[in-house]
Every structure is written in C-alpha cells, then in structure tokens.
C-alpha cells in the first residue's frame, strides 16, 4: 500500500539496546522451541515460535487465516515513527493474537537504511530492529510475512533503465535478510517485493523483469540453507494486481520454479470507484459486487485449484476507514463490502491480510483498542459466517411532508429474518412493519411517526433487524429537509460553502461546464472524488471545495455543481474562478 498515510507525530518508545543485544545473542546460541529468558527489564523474551507449521504449503497458508498488516510502521519513510504510529511492541502482537488473527505481515522499507552503493549493506542496528519485531510476533505464535515494501517504487522501479544496479542491490538485500533469518522457524515467510512497479516499461517488459526478480529471490533464499531450504516464499504479480494476465504470468513463474513451498500473492481493495467514492461509487452496488466475485474466482481458478496457495497480502478499502477525515464511504455500504469479502475469502480458499495503516484506521496503536469496535465485529463475523444486510441502513423522512410508510430490501445471504427491535422493544409485525416476500421490509406510517418523535433533524431512532445467524443490521430513522447552500467568496486555496445540512448526508458531487464537459481534475467522470476535491464539514455546517478542484477549473467559466445526498435529494450550486478568486452562488432549485 502506497498512499494512505496519517499525519506524522514523533512519539518514540520501545526496548533498550541491551534487550536487543540479548535477543541477538539468543539467536546466535541457537536457542529454540518455547525457550524463554528475561530481558534486563524483566520482560520475557522467547527465542522462537511454537507454531506447528503444516508440511503442505496449502495447509500452512490456510492456517494463517486471518492475517493482519503492521502498516505504516517499519515500512514508514524514513523511520518507524515517521508516519504517525508508535514503535511496535510485543504487547501489540499479543493483542493481535488475542483478537483472533493467526498471522501478521510486517512490511519493511529498507531504502533509508541500506547503502546505495555496492555492496549495498543494510545498517546493522536497523536489521536488528527488524529481527526484534519479527521475533516478538513469532513468540506470540503468529505466522509472520516479511518483505521488501516501498523500495518497490523508490528504486526497484528504475530497473528498466538501471537494470544491473537495481538487480545487484535487490540481490544484496535478500542475501542479507536470508542470512540474518536463516535459522528462524518456518512460521516466518519471505515475500519477494511489495506491489512491484517498473517505470516506462511495456507490459511484456514488466513481466520479464518481475520474473527475473522473483527467480533471483528464490535462488538466493534457497541457496542460503538452514531454515531457508524449505521456507514458504511469497511471490507477487505486477503491482500485486489480481488481473488474469498478471496472475497467469506469475503462475508460469511458479510452475518453472517447481517448488512446493511457493505462495502467490495479490492485493484487493474493491472496485475503485467504490473504494474511494469517485465516478458515482456511492453504494456497494452490482458493479462492486461483481468485481469482488470475479477477482476471488480468478484467484481460485488460477492458483488454488492447481495447488498453489494464495495470500491476499493487503485487503480493505482505499478510502475507509479514516477517522482523520470525513468518511468517504457510507458506513452501511462499507459493512456490506466487509461481509461479502469474508464470504468470498472462504469460498475461494485464500488467506487475507487486513491492511491496517494504524491509529486513524483500525487498531489504535497507543491504546491497543479497536478504533471502531462495531466495524471490527463485522469483519470478525465474516471470517466464519454470513450476515444479512439491506438495501440501505437509513430510512429518510422529509420533515415538511406527512410521514408515510417506508421500506428497505433485505439481502438475506442465506439467513432468515427473525424480527425488528428498537432497543429492548420488539416491534410488532402487522402493526409496526410488514414483510413482503421475505425480503421487503416496510415500516408503517404509525411506527415511523412514533419513532421520529419530535422530528428533530438527524437520526431519531435506530432499529435492529435480527436474523437466524450473523450480526443484526441497523436501520436509522432520519428526519431531514432539503439542504440549503449560501453565497461565498474565496480563493483557490479553498472555498468554504455555508451549508445547512438539515439532517441529510452528502454522497457525492457532480461538476459540469456550460458545454456539458466535466469540470475538475478527474475530468473523465462527472462525479468528483470525495475528500480529494470536496469534503463535507457537518459540525461546522460547510462544504469545502479543495484546492485540487479549484485550481483545475477553467478561468472565467461558470461551473455547475450538483450535490447528491443520500436521501435522494440534489442541490445545484454555481462556482466561477477568476484568477485566484473564486465565487459561489446557489443555483435555481431542481424542479
């Protein structure tokens, strides 16, 4: 993962130098099994993993499910804490293991700690720190995947024009890693390179170069002996993309290597428009669902069906969760994705690793608590079973209109509807709701009148639809009116539009010039990218047009914006840029 980074801060903590030296001494002496001693600070330090790794690669990778990424940490540039996370601790891995994960991927960027000239030596202190973190994870009975991470785009990408230098540096790096971890238990896996990319190269050249790297990686590790003789080795496609052609290329490399201890890896971040909310990707719709089904079917057919295990080394959404910014993806739609991907994982027989960039997303690395426990409950539930969802997680009641019956369509996913609750009160079928054809759930006008109470703007009540298995689906009853936007003058650094949301929630923004062409930096679509070009600020009652959008506008041309809300309402607005100045005015209401 290259592009999700939190604001940096500089808190630093971790074990002292003596503890690290003592750990290194244990490795040299060859202590293994469950042997443990106390570090100078009294903390027990285990020398090896107690994981019993199955002999078959397919069984071993299956035992790694589910997996988790220590993202934005050892892969941060230039140092471990540079991207806002505290230093990794053994307690972190103890938490991950207790939360049900069976393996961790530890991405490492080596560039800032490796000489750029021959013999391309890795700084000894950094190598020791990497080993310390790996050993902590192994000691907590986790499988570990260790890799070369952002080096892929920092210097490996230059291979088309600097072939010999890049290959020599790559080979030297893996030679040093293989030597340092030569006697580590088989629960440690090596991953050749993360998301390999090659600048200014044709598809055929990219395939050839990646094959060369993967083959060289394989040869170096196997020839280093010790535990590396039968260690599981993870090989990627170009960019780690699950495209059929790229997976076919990797499959061909694996067949030629003729090694039973090889694992294929790809990444999956969902249908791009949905993953970042662009091009109208406001819902987890049929296109997004088909994209997921097709990708996991390709993994199964290309690799798993032929006896090659698959490790999906990064899984998630590109724009969600991010607690530092307004949510790009509507919550219920995100839950549908996580529920579905867990099911697809089990059907395909692959292992998936949640990409966790740190405190602003899933696990708060300071408190070692989930930032959003309810989200994690859905993710965990998807590991073993299906949960029902619905067409949406909100029922909107327009305040200026009389209340009428409203409904949602249930996606049962093999479950059976068991009833509807408001807190501890079970609603009465026939009086409060009606279920048509087992899937169409309609709330009566009477129930909605009672639930909406004084009809204040926003969420008036939260219901739970419960099913025969899995988690309940929440339905919010929301009172709203048409949002109102006001005049504003600003500049291209940002335009902050005063906005009365009146209980509604912004879904996306359309942008057009008078001739019908699309305005904005992403001018291949009328729907601009959430947060990158516009952002709602609900607490302060504004919509912020971002500099990336404003600076891309054609000077002197009136641009019509259409703000689409999840209630189904649309509000039009005009902006015009003149030099560095920008003005905004409401447009006539849509009939």
PDB file of N, CA and C in Angstrom, residues 146-240:
ATOM      1  N   UNK A 146       7.491 -11.371   6.009  1.00  0.00           N
ATOM      2  CA  UNK A 146       8.469 -10.276   5.981  1.00  0.00           C
ATOM      3  C   UNK A 146       8.786  -9.939   4.533  1.00  0.00           C
ATOM      4  N   UNK A 147       8.853  -8.645   4.209  1.00  0.00           N
ATOM      5  CA  UNK A 147       9.035  -8.307   2.799  1.00  0.00           C
ATOM      6  C   UNK A 147       9.968  -7.124   2.568  1.00  0.00           C
ATOM      7  N   UNK A 148      10.128  -6.780   1.296  1.00  0.00           N
ATOM      8  CA  UNK A 148      10.688  -5.515   0.826  1.00  0.00           C
ATOM      9  C   UNK A 148       9.487  -4.700   0.379  1.00  0.00           C
ATOM     10  N   UNK A 149       9.275  -3.498   0.958  1.00  0.00           N
ATOM     11  CA  UNK A 149       7.997  -2.822   0.744  1.00  0.00           C
ATOM     12  C   UNK A 149       8.103  -1.613  -0.195  1.00  0.00           C
ATOM     13  N   UNK A 150       8.215  -0.399   0.337  1.00  0.00           N
ATOM     14  CA  UNK A 150       8.190   0.789  -0.523  1.00  0.00           C
ATOM     15  C   UNK A 150       9.452   0.952  -1.372  1.00  0.00           C
ATOM     16  N   UNK A 151      10.444   0.114  -1.146  1.00  0.00           N
ATOM     17  CA  UNK A 151      11.599   0.079  -2.051  1.00  0.00           C
ATOM     18  C   UNK A 151      11.144  -0.161  -3.486  1.00  0.00           C
ATOM     19  N   UNK A 152       9.974  -0.805  -3.621  1.00  0.00           N
ATOM     20  CA  UNK A 152       9.472  -1.142  -4.956  1.00  0.00           C
ATOM     21  C   UNK A 152       9.349   0.094  -5.841  1.00  0.00           C
ATOM     22  N   UNK A 153       8.789   1.183  -5.301  1.00  0.00           N
ATOM     23  CA  UNK A 153       8.635   2.390  -6.125  1.00  0.00           C
ATOM     24  C   UNK A 153       9.761   3.387  -5.898  1.00  0.00           C
ATOM     25  N   UNK A 154      10.570   3.185  -4.859  1.00  0.00           N
ATOM     26  CA  UNK A 154      11.664   4.120  -4.616  1.00  0.00           C
ATOM     27  C   UNK A 154      12.865   3.862  -5.522  1.00  0.00           C
ATOM     28  N   UNK A 155      13.240   2.600  -5.686  1.00  0.00           N
ATOM     29  CA  UNK A 155      14.420   2.328  -6.529  1.00  0.00           C
ATOM     30  C   UNK A 155      14.276   1.088  -7.408  1.00  0.00           C
ATOM     31  N   UNK A 156      13.492   0.112  -6.992  1.00  0.00           N
ATOM     32  CA  UNK A 156      13.315  -1.074  -7.838  1.00  0.00           C
ATOM     33  C   UNK A 156      12.600  -0.706  -9.130  1.00  0.00           C
ATOM     34  N   UNK A 157      11.740   0.307  -9.078  1.00  0.00           N
ATOM     35  CA  UNK A 157      11.003   0.747 -10.265  1.00  0.00           C
ATOM     36  C   UNK A 157      11.917   1.251 -11.376  1.00  0.00           C
ATOM     37  N   UNK A 158      13.169   1.578 -11.027  1.00  0.00           N
ATOM     38  CA  UNK A 158      14.123   2.096 -12.022  1.00  0.00           C
ATOM     39  C   UNK A 158      14.806   0.971 -12.801  1.00  0.00           C
ATOM     40  N   UNK A 159      14.415  -0.258 -12.564  1.00  0.00           N
ATOM     41  CA  UNK A 159      15.083  -1.402 -13.189  1.00  0.00           C
ATOM     42  C   UNK A 159      15.101  -1.354 -14.719  1.00  0.00           C
ATOM     43  N   UNK A 160      14.058  -0.842 -15.393  1.00  0.00           N
ATOM     44  CA  UNK A 160      14.114  -0.803 -16.858  1.00  0.00           C
ATOM     45  C   UNK A 160      15.283  -0.001 -17.409  1.00  0.00           C
ATOM     46  N   UNK A 161      15.707   1.049 -16.696  1.00  0.00           N
ATOM     47  CA  UNK A 161      16.797   1.892 -17.197  1.00  0.00           C
ATOM     48  C   UNK A 161      18.094   1.730 -16.412  1.00  0.00           C
ATOM     49  N   UNK A 162      18.043   1.036 -15.288  1.00  0.00           N
ATOM     50  CA  UNK A 162      19.249   0.820 -14.478  1.00  0.00           C
ATOM     51  C   UNK A 162      19.257  -0.625 -13.986  1.00  0.00           C
ATOM     52  N   UNK A 163      19.138  -1.529 -14.926  1.00  0.00           N
ATOM     53  CA  UNK A 163      18.907  -2.943 -14.646  1.00  0.00           C
ATOM     54  C   UNK A 163      19.943  -3.548 -13.711  1.00  0.00           C
ATOM     55  N   UNK A 164      21.205  -3.422 -14.051  1.00  0.00           N
ATOM     56  CA  UNK A 164      22.244  -4.131 -13.307  1.00  0.00           C
ATOM     57  C   UNK A 164      22.375  -3.619 -11.877  1.00  0.00           C
ATOM     58  N   UNK A 165      22.259  -2.297 -11.699  1.00  0.00           N
ATOM     59  CA  UNK A 165      22.374  -1.726 -10.351  1.00  0.00           C
ATOM     60  C   UNK A 165      21.214  -2.179  -9.476  1.00  0.00           C
ATOM     61  N   UNK A 166      20.002  -2.094 -10.014  1.00  0.00           N
ATOM     62  CA  UNK A 166      18.829  -2.491  -9.243  1.00  0.00           C
ATOM     63  C   UNK A 166      18.904  -3.967  -8.876  1.00  0.00           C
ATOM     64  N   UNK A 167      19.241  -4.815  -9.832  1.00  0.00           N
ATOM     65  CA  UNK A 167      19.314  -6.249  -9.556  1.00  0.00           C
ATOM     66  C   UNK A 167      20.386  -6.554  -8.513  1.00  0.00           C
ATOM     67  N   UNK A 168      21.529  -5.889  -8.620  1.00  0.00           N
ATOM     68  CA  UNK A 168      22.599  -6.125  -7.644  1.00  0.00           C
ATOM     69  C   UNK A 168      22.167  -5.697  -6.245  1.00  0.00           C
ATOM     70  N   UNK A 169      21.494  -4.564  -6.149  1.00  0.00           N
ATOM     71  CA  UNK A 169      21.040  -4.082  -4.834  1.00  0.00           C
ATOM     72  C   UNK A 169      19.953  -4.999  -4.267  1.00  0.00           C
ATOM     73  N   UNK A 170      19.030  -5.414  -5.109  1.00  0.00           N
ATOM     74  CA  UNK A 170      17.973  -6.335  -4.705  1.00  0.00           C
ATOM     75  C   UNK A 170      18.568  -7.646  -4.204  1.00  0.00           C
ATOM     76  N   UNK A 171      19.513  -8.185  -4.970  1.00  0.00           N
ATOM     77  CA  UNK A 171      20.135  -9.452  -4.587  1.00  0.00           C
ATOM     78  C   UNK A 171      20.900  -9.320  -3.277  1.00  0.00           C
ATOM     79  N   UNK A 172      21.601  -8.201  -3.114  1.00  0.00           N
ATOM     80  CA  UNK A 172      22.352  -7.994  -1.880  1.00  0.00           C
ATOM     81  C   UNK A 172      21.411  -7.887  -0.684  1.00  0.00           C
ATOM     82  N   UNK A 173      20.286  -7.202  -0.873  1.00  0.00           N
ATOM     83  CA  UNK A 173      19.333  -7.037   0.220  1.00  0.00           C
ATOM     84  C   UNK A 173      18.771  -8.378   0.653  1.00  0.00           C
ATOM     85  N   UNK A 174      18.365  -9.200  -0.303  1.00  0.00           N
ATOM     86  CA  UNK A 174      17.808 -10.504   0.074  1.00  0.00           C
ATOM     87  C   UNK A 174      18.882 -11.450   0.605  1.00  0.00           C
ATOM     88  N   UNK A 175      20.096 -11.309   0.139  1.00  0.00           N
ATOM     89  CA  UNK A 175      21.182 -12.126   0.683  1.00  0.00           C
ATOM     90  C   UNK A 175      21.369 -11.825   2.171  1.00  0.00           C
ATOM     91  N   UNK A 176      21.310 -10.541   2.532  1.00  0.00           N
ATOM     92  CA  UNK A 176      21.482 -10.148   3.934  1.00  0.00           C
ATOM     93  C   UNK A 176      20.284 -10.569   4.789  1.00  0.00           C
ATOM     94  N   UNK A 177      19.065 -10.407   4.252  1.00  0.00           N
ATOM     95  CA  UNK A 177      17.876 -10.815   5.002  1.00  0.00           C
ATOM     96  C   UNK A 177      17.875 -12.322   5.212  1.00  0.00           C
ATOM     97  N   UNK A 178      18.162 -13.051   4.134  1.00  0.00           N
ATOM     98  CA  UNK A 178      18.163 -14.509   4.222  1.00  0.00           C
ATOM     99  C   UNK A 178      19.187 -15.006   5.233  1.00  0.00           C
ATOM    100  N   UNK A 179      20.352 -14.382   5.272  1.00  0.00           N
ATOM    101  CA  UNK A 179      21.387 -14.789   6.215  1.00  0.00           C
ATOM    102  C   UNK A 179      20.960 -14.501   7.650  1.00  0.00           C
ATOM    103  N   UNK A 180      20.384 -13.311   7.876  1.00  0.00           N
ATOM    104  CA  UNK A 180      20.008 -12.945   9.246  1.00  0.00           C
ATOM    105  C   UNK A 180      18.888 -13.831   9.791  1.00  0.00           C
ATOM    106  N   UNK A 181      17.973 -14.251   8.920  1.00  0.00           N
ATOM    107  CA  UNK A 181      16.827 -15.059   9.364  1.00  0.00           C
ATOM    108  C   UNK A 181      16.968 -16.523   8.959  1.00  0.00           C
ATOM    109  N   UNK A 182      18.164 -16.938   8.653  1.00  0.00           N
ATOM    110  CA  UNK A 182      18.425 -18.293   8.147  1.00  0.00           C
ATOM    111  C   UNK A 182      17.856 -19.372   9.057  1.00  0.00           C
ATOM    112  N   UNK A 183      17.974 -19.168  10.359  1.00  0.00           N
ATOM    113  CA  UNK A 183      17.574 -20.205  11.308  1.00  0.00           C
ATOM    114  C   UNK A 183      16.256 -19.896  12.001  1.00  0.00           C
ATOM    115  N   UNK A 184      15.509 -18.927  11.475  1.00  0.00           N
ATOM    116  CA  UNK A 184      14.183 -18.635  12.030  1.00  0.00           C
ATOM    117  C   UNK A 184      13.244 -19.791  11.730  1.00  0.00           C
ATOM    118  N   UNK A 185      12.223 -19.983  12.557  1.00  0.00           N
ATOM    119  CA  UNK A 185      11.283 -21.090  12.316  1.00  0.00           C
ATOM    120  C   UNK A 185      10.524 -20.912  11.013  1.00  0.00           C
ATOM    121  N   UNK A 186       9.922 -21.992  10.545  1.00  0.00           N
ATOM    122  CA  UNK A 186       9.223 -21.983   9.258  1.00  0.00           C
ATOM    123  C   UNK A 186       7.946 -21.147   9.305  1.00  0.00           C
ATOM    124  N   UNK A 187       7.545 -20.719  10.489  1.00  0.00           N
ATOM    125  CA  UNK A 187       6.399 -19.820  10.600  1.00  0.00           C
ATOM    126  C   UNK A 187       6.707 -18.440  10.028  1.00  0.00           C
ATOM    127  N   UNK A 188       7.969 -18.180   9.737  1.00  0.00           N
ATOM    128  CA  UNK A 188       8.363 -16.945   9.060  1.00  0.00           C
ATOM    129  C   UNK A 188       8.397 -17.175   7.560  1.00  0.00           C
ATOM    130  N   UNK A 189       7.658 -16.341   6.813  1.00  0.00           N
ATOM    131  CA  UNK A 189       7.642 -16.388   5.359  1.00  0.00           C
ATOM    132  C   UNK A 189       8.352 -15.157   4.814  1.00  0.00           C
ATOM    133  N   UNK A 190       8.948 -15.292   3.651  1.00  0.00           N
ATOM    134  CA  UNK A 190       9.557 -14.163   2.955  1.00  0.00           C
ATOM    135  C   UNK A 190       8.704 -13.811   1.740  1.00  0.00           C
ATOM    136  N   UNK A 191       8.455 -12.520   1.548  1.00  0.00           N
ATOM    137  CA  UNK A 191       7.737 -12.021   0.371  1.00  0.00           C
ATOM    138  C   UNK A 191       8.709 -11.233  -0.498  1.00  0.00           C
ATOM    139  N   UNK A 192       8.842 -11.618  -1.735  1.00  0.00           N
ATOM    140  CA  UNK A 192       9.831 -11.082  -2.661  1.00  0.00           C
ATOM    141  C   UNK A 192       9.849  -9.553  -2.696  1.00  0.00           C
ATOM    142  N   UNK A 193       8.715  -8.936  -3.033  1.00  0.00           N
ATOM    143  CA  UNK A 193       8.652  -7.472  -3.131  1.00  0.00           C
ATOM    144  C   UNK A 193       7.183  -7.057  -3.148  1.00  0.00           C
ATOM    145  N   UNK A 194       6.885  -5.949  -2.505  1.00  0.00           N
ATOM    146  CA  UNK A 194       5.524  -5.434  -2.444  1.00  0.00           C
ATOM    147  C   UNK A 194       5.182  -4.613  -3.685  1.00  0.00           C
ATOM    148  N   UNK A 195       4.015  -4.874  -4.270  1.00  0.00           N
ATOM    149  CA  UNK A 195       3.475  -4.088  -5.378  1.00  0.00           C
ATOM    150  C   UNK A 195       4.554  -3.646  -6.367  1.00  0.00           C
ATOM    151  N   UNK A 196       5.253  -4.598  -6.981  1.00  0.00           N
ATOM    152  CA  UNK A 196       6.336  -4.237  -7.901  1.00  0.00           C
ATOM    153  C   UNK A 196       5.828  -3.441  -9.098  1.00  0.00           C
ATOM    154  N   UNK A 197       6.538  -2.367  -9.389  1.00  0.00           N
ATOM    155  CA  UNK A 197       6.179  -1.485 -10.490  1.00  0.00           C
ATOM    156  C   UNK A 197       7.462  -1.115 -11.221  1.00  0.00           C
ATOM    157  N   UNK A 198       7.367  -0.974 -12.524  1.00  0.00           N
ATOM    158  CA  UNK A 198       8.555  -0.662 -13.327  1.00  0.00           C
ATOM    159  C   UNK A 198       8.248   0.535 -14.217  1.00  0.00           C
ATOM    160  N   UNK A 199       9.031   1.590 -14.068  1.00  0.00           N
ATOM    161  CA  UNK A 199       8.779   2.836 -14.790  1.00  0.00           C
ATOM    162  C   UNK A 199       9.081   2.690 -16.277  1.00  0.00           C
ATOM    163  N   UNK A 200       8.214   3.304 -17.097  1.00  0.00           N
ATOM    164  CA  UNK A 200       8.458   3.417 -18.544  1.00  0.00           C
ATOM    165  C   UNK A 200       8.780   2.074 -19.177  1.00  0.00           C
ATOM    166  N   UNK A 201       7.985   1.069 -18.855  1.00  0.00           N
ATOM    167  CA  UNK A 201       8.196  -0.264 -19.413  1.00  0.00           C
ATOM    168  C   UNK A 201       6.897  -0.776 -20.019  1.00  0.00           C
ATOM    169  N   UNK A 202       7.011  -1.605 -21.043  1.00  0.00           N
ATOM    170  CA  UNK A 202       5.833  -2.232 -21.627  1.00  0.00           C
ATOM    171  C   UNK A 202       5.359  -3.358 -20.715  1.00  0.00           C
ATOM    172  N   UNK A 203       4.161  -3.850 -20.982  1.00  0.00           N
ATOM    173  CA  UNK A 203       3.641  -4.959 -20.180  1.00  0.00           C
ATOM    174  C   UNK A 203       4.562  -6.171 -20.260  1.00  0.00           C
ATOM    175  N   UNK A 204       5.058  -6.449 -21.458  1.00  0.00           N
ATOM    176  CA  UNK A 204       5.952  -7.594 -21.627  1.00  0.00           C
ATOM    177  C   UNK A 204       7.248  -7.404 -20.838  1.00  0.00           C
ATOM    178  N   UNK A 205       7.774  -6.189 -20.841  1.00  0.00           N
ATOM    179  CA  UNK A 205       8.995  -5.910 -20.087  1.00  0.00           C
ATOM    180  C   UNK A 205       8.759  -6.046 -18.583  1.00  0.00           C
ATOM    181  N   UNK A 206       7.616  -5.562 -18.111  1.00  0.00           N
ATOM    182  CA  UNK A 206       7.295  -5.688 -16.690  1.00  0.00           C
ATOM    183  C   UNK A 206       7.239  -7.154 -16.271  1.00  0.00           C
ATOM    184  N   UNK A 207       6.600  -7.962 -17.097  1.00  0.00           N
ATOM    185  CA  UNK A 207       6.515  -9.395 -16.802  1.00  0.00           C
ATOM    186  C   UNK A 207       7.899 -10.018 -16.722  1.00  0.00           C
ATOM    187  N   UNK A 208       8.750  -9.673 -17.672  1.00  0.00           N
ATOM    188  CA  UNK A 208      10.099 -10.236 -17.708  1.00  0.00           C
ATOM    189  C   UNK A 208      10.916  -9.800 -16.500  1.00  0.00           C
ATOM    190  N   UNK A 209      10.834  -8.524 -16.156  1.00  0.00           N
ATOM    191  CA  UNK A 209      11.624  -8.003 -15.034  1.00  0.00           C
ATOM    192  C   UNK A 209      11.167  -8.599 -13.707  1.00  0.00           C
ATOM    193  N   UNK A 210       9.853  -8.701 -13.509  1.00  0.00           N
ATOM    194  CA  UNK A 210       9.367  -9.274 -12.254  1.00  0.00           C
ATOM    195  C   UNK A 210       9.742 -10.751 -12.156  1.00  0.00           C
ATOM    196  N   UNK A 211       9.642 -11.452 -13.251  1.00  0.00           N
ATOM    197  CA  UNK A 211      10.067 -12.853 -13.253  1.00  0.00           C
ATOM    198  C   UNK A 211      11.534 -12.969 -12.862  1.00  0.00           C
ATOM    199  N   UNK A 212      12.354 -12.056 -13.384  1.00  0.00           N
ATOM    200  CA  UNK A 212      13.778 -12.071 -13.054  1.00  0.00           C
ATOM    201  C   UNK A 212      13.998 -11.842 -11.557  1.00  0.00           C
ATOM    202  N   UNK A 213      13.275 -10.890 -10.977  1.00  0.00           N
ATOM    203  CA  UNK A 213      13.406 -10.629  -9.547  1.00  0.00           C
ATOM    204  C   UNK A 213      12.928 -11.816  -8.722  1.00  0.00           C
ATOM    205  N   UNK A 214      11.774 -12.365  -9.067  1.00  0.00           N
ATOM    206  CA  UNK A 214      11.232 -13.486  -8.307  1.00  0.00           C
ATOM    207  C   UNK A 214      12.142 -14.714  -8.361  1.00  0.00           C
ATOM    208  N   UNK A 215      12.685 -14.998  -9.534  1.00  0.00           N
ATOM    209  CA  UNK A 215      13.579 -16.142  -9.691  1.00  0.00           C
ATOM    210  C   UNK A 215      14.876 -15.923  -8.914  1.00  0.00           C
ATOM    211  N   UNK A 216      15.398 -14.716  -8.969  1.00  0.00           N
ATOM    212  CA  UNK A 216      16.633 -14.411  -8.246  1.00  0.00           C
ATOM    213  C   UNK A 216      16.409 -14.499  -6.734  1.00  0.00           C
ATOM    214  N   UNK A 217      15.296 -13.955  -6.274  1.00  0.00           N
ATOM    215  CA  UNK A 217      14.909 -14.046  -4.856  1.00  0.00           C
ATOM    216  C   UNK A 217      14.842 -15.503  -4.415  1.00  0.00           C
ATOM    217  N   UNK A 218      14.202 -16.316  -5.205  1.00  0.00           N
ATOM    218  CA  UNK A 218      14.058 -17.746  -4.891  1.00  0.00           C
ATOM    219  C   UNK A 218      15.414 -18.425  -4.789  1.00  0.00           C
ATOM    220  N   UNK A 219      16.279 -18.155  -5.733  1.00  0.00           N
ATOM    221  CA  UNK A 219      17.604 -18.781  -5.753  1.00  0.00           C
ATOM    222  C   UNK A 219      18.434 -18.367  -4.539  1.00  0.00           C
ATOM    223  N   UNK A 220      18.407 -17.080  -4.212  1.00  0.00           N
ATOM    224  CA  UNK A 220      19.202 -16.571  -3.086  1.00  0.00           C
ATOM    225  C   UNK A 220      18.741 -17.198  -1.772  1.00  0.00           C
ATOM    226  N   UNK A 221      17.434 -17.203  -1.544  1.00  0.00           N
ATOM    227  CA  UNK A 221      16.923 -17.728  -0.278  1.00  0.00           C
ATOM    228  C   UNK A 221      17.192 -19.222  -0.167  1.00  0.00           C
ATOM    229  N   UNK A 222      16.905 -19.986  -1.204  1.00  0.00           N
ATOM    230  CA  UNK A 222      17.095 -21.432  -1.128  1.00  0.00           C
ATOM    231  C   UNK A 222      18.571 -21.798  -0.955  1.00  0.00           C
ATOM    232  N   UNK A 223      19.450 -21.077  -1.603  1.00  0.00           N
ATOM    233  CA  UNK A 223      20.877 -21.415  -1.528  1.00  0.00           C
ATOM    234  C   UNK A 223      21.507 -21.022  -0.198  1.00  0.00           C
ATOM    235  N   UNK A 224      20.788 -20.210   0.605  1.00  0.00           N
ATOM    236  CA  UNK A 224      21.344 -19.796   1.897  1.00  0.00           C
ATOM    237  C   UNK A 224      21.243 -20.871   2.958  1.00  0.00           C
ATOM    238  N   UNK A 225      20.480 -21.933   2.691  1.00  0.00           N
ATOM    239  CA  UNK A 225      20.442 -23.088   3.571  1.00  0.00           C
ATOM    240  C   UNK A 225      19.704 -22.855   4.872  1.00  0.00           C
ATOM    241  N   UNK A 226      19.942 -23.742   5.833  1.00  0.00           N
ATOM    242  CA  UNK A 226      19.267 -23.662   7.114  1.00  0.00           C
ATOM    243  C   UNK A 226      17.766 -23.769   6.945  1.00  0.00           C
ATOM    244  N   UNK A 227      17.011 -22.969   7.713  1.00  0.00           N
ATOM    245  CA  UNK A 227      15.559 -22.982   7.606  1.00  0.00           C
ATOM    246  C   UNK A 227      15.052 -22.447   6.288  1.00  0.00           C
ATOM    247  N   UNK A 228      15.921 -21.766   5.543  1.00  0.00           N
ATOM    248  CA  UNK A 228      15.502 -21.205   4.259  1.00  0.00           C
ATOM    249  C   UNK A 228      15.359 -22.255   3.164  1.00  0.00           C
ATOM    250  N   UNK A 229      15.834 -23.468   3.439  1.00  0.00           N
ATOM    251  CA  UNK A 229      15.770 -24.522   2.427  1.00  0.00           C
ATOM    252  C   UNK A 229      14.328 -24.892   2.099  1.00  0.00           C
ATOM    253  N   UNK A 230      13.450 -24.811   3.090  1.00  0.00           N
ATOM    254  CA  UNK A 230      12.039 -25.154   2.826  1.00  0.00           C
ATOM    255  C   UNK A 230      11.079 -24.081   3.342  1.00  0.00           C
ATOM    256  N   UNK A 231      11.591 -22.868   3.501  1.00  0.00           N
ATOM    257  CA  UNK A 231      10.739 -21.773   3.953  1.00  0.00           C
ATOM    258  C   UNK A 231       9.701 -21.433   2.881  1.00  0.00           C
ATOM    259  N   UNK A 232       8.502 -21.055   3.302  1.00  0.00           N
ATOM    260  CA  UNK A 232       7.483 -20.624   2.359  1.00  0.00           C
ATOM    261  C   UNK A 232       7.868 -19.267   1.781  1.00  0.00           C
ATOM    262  N   UNK A 233       7.872 -19.164   0.464  1.00  0.00           N
ATOM    263  CA  UNK A 233       8.256 -17.935  -0.235  1.00  0.00           C
ATOM    264  C   UNK A 233       7.054 -17.399  -1.000  1.00  0.00           C
ATOM    265  N   UNK A 234       6.816 -16.104  -0.842  1.00  0.00           N
ATOM    266  CA  UNK A 234       5.623 -15.461  -1.378  1.00  0.00           C
ATOM    267  C   UNK A 234       6.017 -14.615  -2.591  1.00  0.00           C
ATOM    268  N   UNK A 235       5.378 -14.882  -3.728  1.00  0.00           N
ATOM    269  CA  UNK A 235       5.716 -14.208  -4.985  1.00  0.00           C
ATOM    270  C   UNK A 235       4.531 -13.390  -5.475  1.00  0.00           C
ATOM    271  N   UNK A 236       4.755 -12.121  -5.884  1.00  0.00           N
ATOM    272  CA  UNK A 236       3.657 -11.238  -6.305  1.00  0.00           C
ATOM    273  C   UNK A 236       3.468 -11.186  -7.812  1.00  0.00           C
ATOM    274  N   UNK A 237       2.305 -10.688  -8.198  1.00  0.00           N
ATOM    275  CA  UNK A 237       2.093 -10.251  -9.576  1.00  0.00           C
ATOM    276  C   UNK A 237       2.603  -8.807  -9.694  1.00  0.00           C
ATOM    277  N   UNK A 238       2.652  -8.291 -10.914  1.00  0.00           N
ATOM    278  CA  UNK A 238       2.954  -6.873 -11.100  1.00  0.00           C
ATOM    279  C   UNK A 238       1.906  -6.049 -10.366  1.00  0.00           C
ATOM    280  N   UNK A 239       2.364  -5.119  -9.546  1.00  0.00           N
ATOM    281  CA  UNK A 239       1.506  -4.259  -8.716  1.00  0.00           C
ATOM    282  C   UNK A 239       0.674  -5.033  -7.706  1.00  0.00           C
ATOM    283  N   UNK A 240       0.881  -6.349  -7.631  1.00  0.00           N
ATOM    284  CA  UNK A 240       0.040  -7.211  -6.779  1.00  0.00           C
ATOM    285  C   UNK A 240      -1.427  -7.154  -7.211  1.00  0.00           C
TER     286      UNK A 240
END
